[in-house]
Coordinates of C-alpha atoms and ligand atoms in Angstrom, one line a residue:
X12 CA 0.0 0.0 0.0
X13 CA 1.4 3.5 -1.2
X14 CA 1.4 6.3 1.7
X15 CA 1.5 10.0 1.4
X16 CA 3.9 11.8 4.1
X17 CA 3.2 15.3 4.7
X18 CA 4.2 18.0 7.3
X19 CA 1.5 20.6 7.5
X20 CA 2.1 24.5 8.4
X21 CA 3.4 25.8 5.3
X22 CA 1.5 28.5 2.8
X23 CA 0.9 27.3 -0.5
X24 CA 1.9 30.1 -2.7
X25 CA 2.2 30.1 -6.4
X26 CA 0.8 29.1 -9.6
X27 CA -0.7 26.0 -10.3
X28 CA -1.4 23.9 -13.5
X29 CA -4.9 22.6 -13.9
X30 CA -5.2 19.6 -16.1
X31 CA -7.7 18.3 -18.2
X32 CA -10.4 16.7 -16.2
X33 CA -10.8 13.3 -15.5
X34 CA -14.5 13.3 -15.9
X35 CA -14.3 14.8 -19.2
X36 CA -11.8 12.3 -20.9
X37 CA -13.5 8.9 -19.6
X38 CA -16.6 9.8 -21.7
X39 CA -14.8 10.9 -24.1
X40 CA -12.4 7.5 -24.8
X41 CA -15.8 5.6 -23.9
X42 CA -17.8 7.0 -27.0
X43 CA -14.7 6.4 -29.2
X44 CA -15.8 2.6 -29.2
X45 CA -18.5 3.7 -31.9
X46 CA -16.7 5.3 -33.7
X47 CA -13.7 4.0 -36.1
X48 CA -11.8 6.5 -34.8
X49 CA -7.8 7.9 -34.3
X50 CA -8.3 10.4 -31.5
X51 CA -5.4 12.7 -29.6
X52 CA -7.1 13.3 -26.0
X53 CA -4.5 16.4 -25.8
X54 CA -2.6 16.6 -22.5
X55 CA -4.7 14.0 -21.2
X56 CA -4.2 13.6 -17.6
X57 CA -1.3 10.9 -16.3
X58 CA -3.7 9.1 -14.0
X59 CA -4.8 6.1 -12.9
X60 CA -8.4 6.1 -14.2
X61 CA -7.7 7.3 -17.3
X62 CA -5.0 4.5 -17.9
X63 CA -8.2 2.1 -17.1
X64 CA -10.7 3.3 -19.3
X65 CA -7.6 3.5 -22.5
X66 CA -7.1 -0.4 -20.8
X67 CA -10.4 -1.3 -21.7
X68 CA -10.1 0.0 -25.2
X69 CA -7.1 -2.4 -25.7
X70 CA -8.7 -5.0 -24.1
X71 CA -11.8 -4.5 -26.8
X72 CA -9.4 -4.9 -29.7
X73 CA -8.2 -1.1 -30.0
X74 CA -4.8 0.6 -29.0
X75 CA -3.7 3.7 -27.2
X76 CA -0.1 4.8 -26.4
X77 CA 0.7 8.1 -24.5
X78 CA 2.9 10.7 -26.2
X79 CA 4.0 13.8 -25.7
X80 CA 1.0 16.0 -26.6
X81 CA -1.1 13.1 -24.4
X82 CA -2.6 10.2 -25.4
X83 CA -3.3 8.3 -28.8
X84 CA -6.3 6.1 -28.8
X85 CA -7.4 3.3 -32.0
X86 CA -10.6 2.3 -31.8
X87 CA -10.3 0.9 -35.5
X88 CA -9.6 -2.4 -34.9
X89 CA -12.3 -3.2 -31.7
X90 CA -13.6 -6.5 -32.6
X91 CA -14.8 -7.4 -28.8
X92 CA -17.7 -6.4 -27.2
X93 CA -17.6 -7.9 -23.9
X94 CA -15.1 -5.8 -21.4
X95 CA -11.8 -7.5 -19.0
X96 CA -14.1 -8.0 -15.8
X97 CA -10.6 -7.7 -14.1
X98 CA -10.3 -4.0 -15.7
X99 CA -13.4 -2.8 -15.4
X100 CA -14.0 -3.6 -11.7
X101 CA -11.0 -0.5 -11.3
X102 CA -13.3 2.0 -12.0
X103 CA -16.8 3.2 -11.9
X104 CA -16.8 5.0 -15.2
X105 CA -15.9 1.2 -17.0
X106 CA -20.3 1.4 -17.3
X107 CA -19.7 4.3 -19.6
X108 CA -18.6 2.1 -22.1
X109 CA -22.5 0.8 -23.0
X110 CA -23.4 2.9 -24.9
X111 CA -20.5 2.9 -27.0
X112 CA -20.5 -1.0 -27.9
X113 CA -24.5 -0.9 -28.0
X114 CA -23.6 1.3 -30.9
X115 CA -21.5 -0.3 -32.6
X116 CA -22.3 -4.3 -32.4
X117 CA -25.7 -3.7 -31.0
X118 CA -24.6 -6.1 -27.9
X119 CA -22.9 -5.6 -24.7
X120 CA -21.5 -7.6 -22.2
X121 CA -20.3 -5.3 -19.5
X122 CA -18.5 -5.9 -15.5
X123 CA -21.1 -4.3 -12.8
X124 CA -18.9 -1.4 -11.9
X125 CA -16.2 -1.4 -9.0
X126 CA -14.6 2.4 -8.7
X127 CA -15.0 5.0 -5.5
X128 CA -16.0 3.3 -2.4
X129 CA -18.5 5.9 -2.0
X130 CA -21.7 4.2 -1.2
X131 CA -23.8 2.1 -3.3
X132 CA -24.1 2.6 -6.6
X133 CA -26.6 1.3 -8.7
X134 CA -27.3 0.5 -12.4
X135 CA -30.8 1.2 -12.6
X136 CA -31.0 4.1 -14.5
X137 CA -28.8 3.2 -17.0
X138 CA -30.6 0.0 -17.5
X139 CA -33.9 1.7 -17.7
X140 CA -32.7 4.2 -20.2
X141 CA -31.5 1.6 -22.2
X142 CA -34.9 -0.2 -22.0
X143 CA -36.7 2.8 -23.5
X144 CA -34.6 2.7 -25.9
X145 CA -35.1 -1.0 -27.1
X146 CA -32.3 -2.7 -25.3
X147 CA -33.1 -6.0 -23.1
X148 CA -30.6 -6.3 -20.9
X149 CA -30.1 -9.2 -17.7
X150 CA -27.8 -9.4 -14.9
X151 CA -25.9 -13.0 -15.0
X152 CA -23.4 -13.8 -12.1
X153 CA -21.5 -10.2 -11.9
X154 CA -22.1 -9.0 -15.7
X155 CA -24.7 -6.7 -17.6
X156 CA -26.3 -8.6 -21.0
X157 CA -27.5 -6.1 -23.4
X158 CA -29.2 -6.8 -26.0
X159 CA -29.3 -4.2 -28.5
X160 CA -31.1 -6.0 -31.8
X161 CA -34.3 -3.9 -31.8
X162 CA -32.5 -0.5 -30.6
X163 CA -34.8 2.6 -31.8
X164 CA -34.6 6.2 -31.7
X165 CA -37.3 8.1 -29.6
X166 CA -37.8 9.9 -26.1
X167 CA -36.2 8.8 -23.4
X168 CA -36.7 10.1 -19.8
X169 CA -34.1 9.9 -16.8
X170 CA -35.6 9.6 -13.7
X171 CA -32.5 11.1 -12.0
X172 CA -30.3 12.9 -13.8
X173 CA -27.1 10.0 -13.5
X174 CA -23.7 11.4 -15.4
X175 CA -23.1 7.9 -16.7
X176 CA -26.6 6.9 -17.4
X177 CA -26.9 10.3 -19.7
X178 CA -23.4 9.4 -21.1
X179 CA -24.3 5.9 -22.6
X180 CA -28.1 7.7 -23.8
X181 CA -26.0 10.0 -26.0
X182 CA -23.8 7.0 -26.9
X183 CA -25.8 5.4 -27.8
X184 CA -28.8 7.6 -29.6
X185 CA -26.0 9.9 -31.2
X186 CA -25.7 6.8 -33.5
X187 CA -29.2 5.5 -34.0
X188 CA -31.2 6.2 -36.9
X189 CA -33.6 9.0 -36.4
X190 CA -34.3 11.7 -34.0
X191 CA -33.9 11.5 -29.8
X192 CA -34.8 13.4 -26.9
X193 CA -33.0 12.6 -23.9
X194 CA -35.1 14.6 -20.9
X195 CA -33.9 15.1 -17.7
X196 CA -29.9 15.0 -19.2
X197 CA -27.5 15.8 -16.7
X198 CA -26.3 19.1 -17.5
X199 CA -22.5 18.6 -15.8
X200 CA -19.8 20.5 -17.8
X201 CA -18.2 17.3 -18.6
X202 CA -21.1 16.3 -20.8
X203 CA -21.0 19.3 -22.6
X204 CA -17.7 18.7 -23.3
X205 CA -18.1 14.7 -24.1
X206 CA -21.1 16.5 -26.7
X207 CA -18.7 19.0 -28.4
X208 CA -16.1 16.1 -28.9
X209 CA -18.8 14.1 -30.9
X210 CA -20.3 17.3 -32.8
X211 CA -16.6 17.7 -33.5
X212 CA -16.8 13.6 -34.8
X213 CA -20.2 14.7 -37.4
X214 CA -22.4 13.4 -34.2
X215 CA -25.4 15.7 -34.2
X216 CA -26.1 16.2 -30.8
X217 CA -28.5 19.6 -29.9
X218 CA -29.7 20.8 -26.1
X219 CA -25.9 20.2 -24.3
X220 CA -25.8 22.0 -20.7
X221 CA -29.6 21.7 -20.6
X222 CA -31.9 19.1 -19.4
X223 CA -33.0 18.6 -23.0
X224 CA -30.8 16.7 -25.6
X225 CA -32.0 16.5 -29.2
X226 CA -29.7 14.1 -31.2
X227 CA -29.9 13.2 -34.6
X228 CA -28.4 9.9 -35.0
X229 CA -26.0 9.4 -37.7
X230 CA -24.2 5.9 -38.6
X231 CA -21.9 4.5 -36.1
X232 CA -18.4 3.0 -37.3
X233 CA -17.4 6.0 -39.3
X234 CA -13.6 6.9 -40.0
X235 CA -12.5 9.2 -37.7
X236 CA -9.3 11.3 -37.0
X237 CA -8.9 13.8 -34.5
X238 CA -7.4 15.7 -31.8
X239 CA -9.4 17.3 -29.2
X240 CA -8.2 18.9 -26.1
X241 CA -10.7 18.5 -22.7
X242 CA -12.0 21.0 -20.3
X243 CA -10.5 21.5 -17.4
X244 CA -11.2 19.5 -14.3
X245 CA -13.0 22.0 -12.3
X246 CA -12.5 19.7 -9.1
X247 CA -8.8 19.6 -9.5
X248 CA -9.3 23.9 -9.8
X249 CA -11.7 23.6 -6.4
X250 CA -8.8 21.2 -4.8
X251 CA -6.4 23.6 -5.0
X252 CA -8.5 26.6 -4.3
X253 CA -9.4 24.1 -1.0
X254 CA -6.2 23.5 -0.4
X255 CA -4.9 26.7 -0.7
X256 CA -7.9 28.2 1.4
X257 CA -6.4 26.2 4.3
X258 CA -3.0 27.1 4.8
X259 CA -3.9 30.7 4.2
X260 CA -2.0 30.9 1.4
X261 CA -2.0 32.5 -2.2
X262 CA -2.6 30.9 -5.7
X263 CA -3.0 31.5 -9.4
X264 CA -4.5 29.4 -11.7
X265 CA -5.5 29.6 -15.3
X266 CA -9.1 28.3 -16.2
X267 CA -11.4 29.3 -19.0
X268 CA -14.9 28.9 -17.9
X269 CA -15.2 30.3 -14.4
X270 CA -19.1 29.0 -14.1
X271 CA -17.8 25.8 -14.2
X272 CA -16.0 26.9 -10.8
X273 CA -18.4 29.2 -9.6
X274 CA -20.2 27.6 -6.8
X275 CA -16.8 27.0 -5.0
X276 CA -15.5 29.9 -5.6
X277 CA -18.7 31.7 -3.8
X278 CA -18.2 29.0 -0.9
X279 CA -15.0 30.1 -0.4
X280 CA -16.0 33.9 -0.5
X281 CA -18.8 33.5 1.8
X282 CA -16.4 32.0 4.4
X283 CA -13.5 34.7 3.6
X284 CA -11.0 34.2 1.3
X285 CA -10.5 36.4 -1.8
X286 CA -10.8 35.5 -5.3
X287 CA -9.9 37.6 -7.8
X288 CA -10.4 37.0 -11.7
X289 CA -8.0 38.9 -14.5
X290 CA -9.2 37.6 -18.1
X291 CA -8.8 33.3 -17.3
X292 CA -6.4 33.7 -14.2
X293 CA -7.8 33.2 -11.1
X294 CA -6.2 34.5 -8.0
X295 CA -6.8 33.6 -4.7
X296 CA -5.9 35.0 -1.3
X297 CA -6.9 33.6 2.2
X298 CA -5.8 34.0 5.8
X299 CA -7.1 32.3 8.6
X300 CA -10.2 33.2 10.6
X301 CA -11.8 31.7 8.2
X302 CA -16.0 31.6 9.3
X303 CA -18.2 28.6 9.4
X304 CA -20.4 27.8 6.2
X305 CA -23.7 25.6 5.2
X306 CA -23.1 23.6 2.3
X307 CA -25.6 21.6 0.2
X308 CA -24.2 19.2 -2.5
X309 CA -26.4 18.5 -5.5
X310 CA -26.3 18.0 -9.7
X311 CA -25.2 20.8 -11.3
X312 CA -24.9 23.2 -11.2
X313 CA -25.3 23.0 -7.3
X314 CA -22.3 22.6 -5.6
X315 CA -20.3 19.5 -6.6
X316 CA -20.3 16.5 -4.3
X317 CA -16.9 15.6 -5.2
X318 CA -15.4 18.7 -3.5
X319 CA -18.0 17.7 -0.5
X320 CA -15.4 16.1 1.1
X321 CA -12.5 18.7 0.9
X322 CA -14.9 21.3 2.0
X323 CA -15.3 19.2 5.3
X324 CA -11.7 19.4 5.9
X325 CA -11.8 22.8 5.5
X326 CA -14.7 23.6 7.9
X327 CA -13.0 21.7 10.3
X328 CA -10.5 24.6 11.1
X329 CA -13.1 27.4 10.4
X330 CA -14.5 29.5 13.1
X331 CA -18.0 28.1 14.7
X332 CA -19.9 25.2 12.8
X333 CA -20.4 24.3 9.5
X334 CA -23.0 21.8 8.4
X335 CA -22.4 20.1 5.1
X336 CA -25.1 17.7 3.1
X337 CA -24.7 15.8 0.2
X338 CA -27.7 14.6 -1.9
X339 CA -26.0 13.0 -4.5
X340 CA -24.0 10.6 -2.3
X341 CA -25.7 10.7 0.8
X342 CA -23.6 8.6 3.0
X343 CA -20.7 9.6 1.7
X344 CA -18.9 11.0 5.0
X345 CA -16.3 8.0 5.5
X346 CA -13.7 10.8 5.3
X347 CA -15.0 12.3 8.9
X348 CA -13.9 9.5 10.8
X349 CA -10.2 10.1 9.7
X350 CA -10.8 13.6 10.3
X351 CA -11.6 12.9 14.0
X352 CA -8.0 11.2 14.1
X353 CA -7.0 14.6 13.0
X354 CA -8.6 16.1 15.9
X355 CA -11.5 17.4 14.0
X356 CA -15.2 17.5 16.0
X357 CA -17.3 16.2 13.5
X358 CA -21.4 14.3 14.2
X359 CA -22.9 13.1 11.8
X360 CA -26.7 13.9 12.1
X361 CA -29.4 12.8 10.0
X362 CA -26.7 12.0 6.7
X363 CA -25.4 15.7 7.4
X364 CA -21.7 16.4 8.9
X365 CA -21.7 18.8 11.6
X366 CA -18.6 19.7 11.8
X367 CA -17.5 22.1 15.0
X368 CA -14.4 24.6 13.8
X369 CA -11.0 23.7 16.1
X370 CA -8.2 26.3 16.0
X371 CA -5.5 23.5 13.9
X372 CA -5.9 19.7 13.6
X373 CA -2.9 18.1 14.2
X374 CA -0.8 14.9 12.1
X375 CA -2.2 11.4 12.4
X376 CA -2.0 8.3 10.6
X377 CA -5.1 7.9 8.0
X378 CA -6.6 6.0 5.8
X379 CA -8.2 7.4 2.0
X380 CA -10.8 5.4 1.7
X381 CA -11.6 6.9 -1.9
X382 CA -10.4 9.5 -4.3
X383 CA -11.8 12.8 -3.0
X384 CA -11.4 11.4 0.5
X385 CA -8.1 11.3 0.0
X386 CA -7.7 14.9 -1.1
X387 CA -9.5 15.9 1.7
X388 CA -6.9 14.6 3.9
X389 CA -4.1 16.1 2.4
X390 CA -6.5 18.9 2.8
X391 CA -6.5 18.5 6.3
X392 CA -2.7 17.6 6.7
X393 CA -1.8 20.9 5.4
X394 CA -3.1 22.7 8.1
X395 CA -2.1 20.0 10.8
X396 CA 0.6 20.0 13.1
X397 CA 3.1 17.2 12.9
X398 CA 3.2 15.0 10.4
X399 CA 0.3 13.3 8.5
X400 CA 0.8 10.0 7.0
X401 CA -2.0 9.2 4.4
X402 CA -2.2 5.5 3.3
X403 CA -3.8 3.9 0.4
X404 CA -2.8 6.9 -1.0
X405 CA -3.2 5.3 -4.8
X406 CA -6.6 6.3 -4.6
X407 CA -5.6 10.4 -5.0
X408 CA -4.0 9.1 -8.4
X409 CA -6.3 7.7 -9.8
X410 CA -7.5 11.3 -10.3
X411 CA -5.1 14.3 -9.5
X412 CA -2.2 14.2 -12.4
X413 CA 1.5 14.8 -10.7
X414 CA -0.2 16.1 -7.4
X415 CA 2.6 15.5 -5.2
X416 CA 4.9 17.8 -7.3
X417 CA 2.4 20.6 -7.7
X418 CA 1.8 21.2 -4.3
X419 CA 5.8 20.5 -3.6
X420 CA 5.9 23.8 -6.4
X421 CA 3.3 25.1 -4.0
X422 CA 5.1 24.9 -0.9
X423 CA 4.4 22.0 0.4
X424 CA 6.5 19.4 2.2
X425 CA 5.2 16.5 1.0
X426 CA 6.0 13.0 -0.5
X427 CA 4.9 9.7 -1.3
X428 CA 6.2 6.6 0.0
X429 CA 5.9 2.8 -1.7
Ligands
UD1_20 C1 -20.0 10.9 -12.0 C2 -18.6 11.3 -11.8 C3 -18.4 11.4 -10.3 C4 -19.4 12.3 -9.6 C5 -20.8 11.9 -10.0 C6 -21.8 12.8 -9.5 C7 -17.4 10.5 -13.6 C8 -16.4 9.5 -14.1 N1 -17.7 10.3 -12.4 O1 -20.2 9.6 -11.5 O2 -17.0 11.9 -10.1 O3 -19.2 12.2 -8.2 O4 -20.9 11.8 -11.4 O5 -21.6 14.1 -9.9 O6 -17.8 11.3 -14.4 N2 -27.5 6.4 -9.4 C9 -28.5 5.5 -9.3 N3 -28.7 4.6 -10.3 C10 -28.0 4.6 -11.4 C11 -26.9 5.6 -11.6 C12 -26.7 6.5 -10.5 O7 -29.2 5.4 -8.3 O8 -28.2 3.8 -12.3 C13 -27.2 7.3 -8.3 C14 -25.8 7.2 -7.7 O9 -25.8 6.1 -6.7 C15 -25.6 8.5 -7.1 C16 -26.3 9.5 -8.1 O10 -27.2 8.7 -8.8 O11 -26.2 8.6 -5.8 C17 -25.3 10.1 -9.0 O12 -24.7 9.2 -9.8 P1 -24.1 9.5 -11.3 O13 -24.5 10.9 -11.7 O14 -24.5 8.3 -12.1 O15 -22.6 9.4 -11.0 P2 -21.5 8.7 -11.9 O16 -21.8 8.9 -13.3 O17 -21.2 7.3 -11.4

């Protein structure tokens, strides 16, 4: 198990590099299976879930290779179209890949999905998406059977709007025959971005950032050769800002769409720190005495619950108490229970965190029990006093690119340990 050793105490200070976000690329190389397609993801992140998802296209037949402008994916040669279980149980976002194989053999054989330890996390929406739109599909042993043979156009209706369920319904319709409505979308930046790639492949795809999609379908298999660089990751932007906001310290960062960023941004204003925007830099000063805050996690463009977690960190050092819900994941407060090794006075009432503002937590040994979890404690460790040893620390890279050299850039004195 990998560990991540950190002294806390220091001001970050500096710029940072924000990469391309995770949760824009994984749609991305999933709807590339229905396609024929030569893609450059430029300056796609160096991470551990993007390594699975480009796994999985190798597994199916295709290729990918990292280079210096990022990473080269094949799809030309897919042949397969049931996935590694092995692979797929890596990472949540392996279900992404549905739509994608629906499209192009009208079958799929796909792994139930492993990824964040986060609570559970159902199928159901995706399989009743897929039902409206023809597909039978039936769970044998630990596997997904779809049956994609009388596949139609249409309306389909989410009854939640699910990030992967709405990524396979454009996968999937963006390639069938005739006209389809996808209503109650989610409207995340990432699918906006996973829509401009395929617009950018000849995919008609009409409504992205709303609840409504309208997609024309156009034929699946066709050539393909392109480059396309992703947004990017607005929770790596929030980390930092997070991060940053708790040693009192000062940071630049370039990003392009500040409503993707927005809600944290305002969090962080509400409870005292000062962001300032020139053109796409985005500056941010803090200092302590930093005040309590409420926080709601919902779909977007509510405050993201992946930055739930750093956000309880954070109110754990500011002044009075903060009370943080998450309605997307609604048991996903794991995190607090290595917090209260940090000396942090968290309860958890009625699936909210009430979390009780100490002066400075101090070093401890703690476990990240999942990806954002695991930012949260280096969160935490920055502030601390002593030394903070983080273990399973191979979940933070499976989704922060290079973070241990960043935040070294930033001031920080930290390392990871094998
Ligand atoms: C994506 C993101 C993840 C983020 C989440 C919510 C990627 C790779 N991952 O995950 O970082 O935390 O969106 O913003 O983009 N649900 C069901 N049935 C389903 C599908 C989902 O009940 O069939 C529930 C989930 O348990 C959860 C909620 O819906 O409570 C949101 O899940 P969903 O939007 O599907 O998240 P993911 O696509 O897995």
């Amino acid at each position: 198990m990998q560990k991540i050793v950190l002294e806390g105490g220091n001001k970050l200070i500096g710029e940072v590099n924000v990469s391309p976000a995770k949760n824009a690329c994984l749609p991305i190389i999933a709807s590339l299976i229905a396609l024929d397609g030569e893609i450059l993801l430029k300056n796609a992140p160096k991470i551990a879930d993007v390594l699975v998802m480009a796994q999985i296209i190798e597994c199916l037949g295709g290729s990918y290779k990292y280079c210096e402008n990022g990473l080269r994916l094949n799809t030309q040669n897919i042949k397969v179209y049931e996935a590694d279980c092995f692979i797929c149980k890596k990472a949540r976002a392996s279900f992404f890949i549905v739509g994608g194989l629906l499209a192009r053999f009208k079958k799929a054989v796909v792994p139930l999905p492993g990824g964040c330890n986060i609570g559970t996390r159902p199928i159901d929406i995706h399989i009743n998406v897929m039902k409206q739109f023809g597909v039978q599909s039936e769970i044998i042993d630990d596997k997904v059977i779809f049956n994609g043979e009388n596949a139609r156009s249409g309306k389909v209706v989410l009854s939640y709007p699910s990030v992967g369920a709405t990524v396979n319904a454009i996968c999937l319709s963006a390639f069938l025959k005739g006209e389809s409505i996808i209503l109650n979308a989610a409207r995340e930046p990432e699918i906006v971005d996973l829509c401009n790639f395929l617009n950018g492949c000849g995919c008609k795809i009409m409504g992205e950032g709303t609840s409504c999609l309208r997609i024309i379908g156009i034929r699946a298999l066709q050539k393909i050769k392109i480059e396309y660089l992703p947004i990017k990751d607005r929770i790596e932007a929030g980390s930092y800002m997070c991060m940053a906001a708790m040693t009192g310290g000062n940071i630049a960062f370039k990003y392009d769409n500040f409503e993707y960023i927005s809600k944290m941004a305002e969090k962080l204003i509400d409870i005292g720190v000062e962001i300032k925007r020139n053109k796409n830099e985005v500056l941010l000063f803090a200092n302590s005495g930093l005040k309590a805050f409420n926080l709601v996690a919902d779909v977007y463009p509510a405050f993201p619950t992946d930055m739930q977690s750093l956000f309880c960190s954070l109110g754990a050092v500011c002044k009075g108490v903060s009370i943080i819900e998450d309605r997307v994941f609604v048991n996903r407060f794991d995190l607090c229970k290595e917090l209260i090794k940090m000396g942090a006075k968290i309860e958890i009432e009625k699936g909210k965190a009430v979390v009780t503002g100490v002066n400075k937590l101090k070093g401890a040994k703690v476990f990240a029990c999942d990806l954002r979890a695991g930012a949260a404690l280096i969160t935490a460790g920055l502030n601390a006093e002593g030394r903070t040893e983080i273990y399973n620390s191979e979940m933070i890279s499976r989704g922060y690119e290079d973070i241990i050299n960043k935040l070294k850039k930033l001031g920080a004195k930290i390392k990871e340990e094998i």
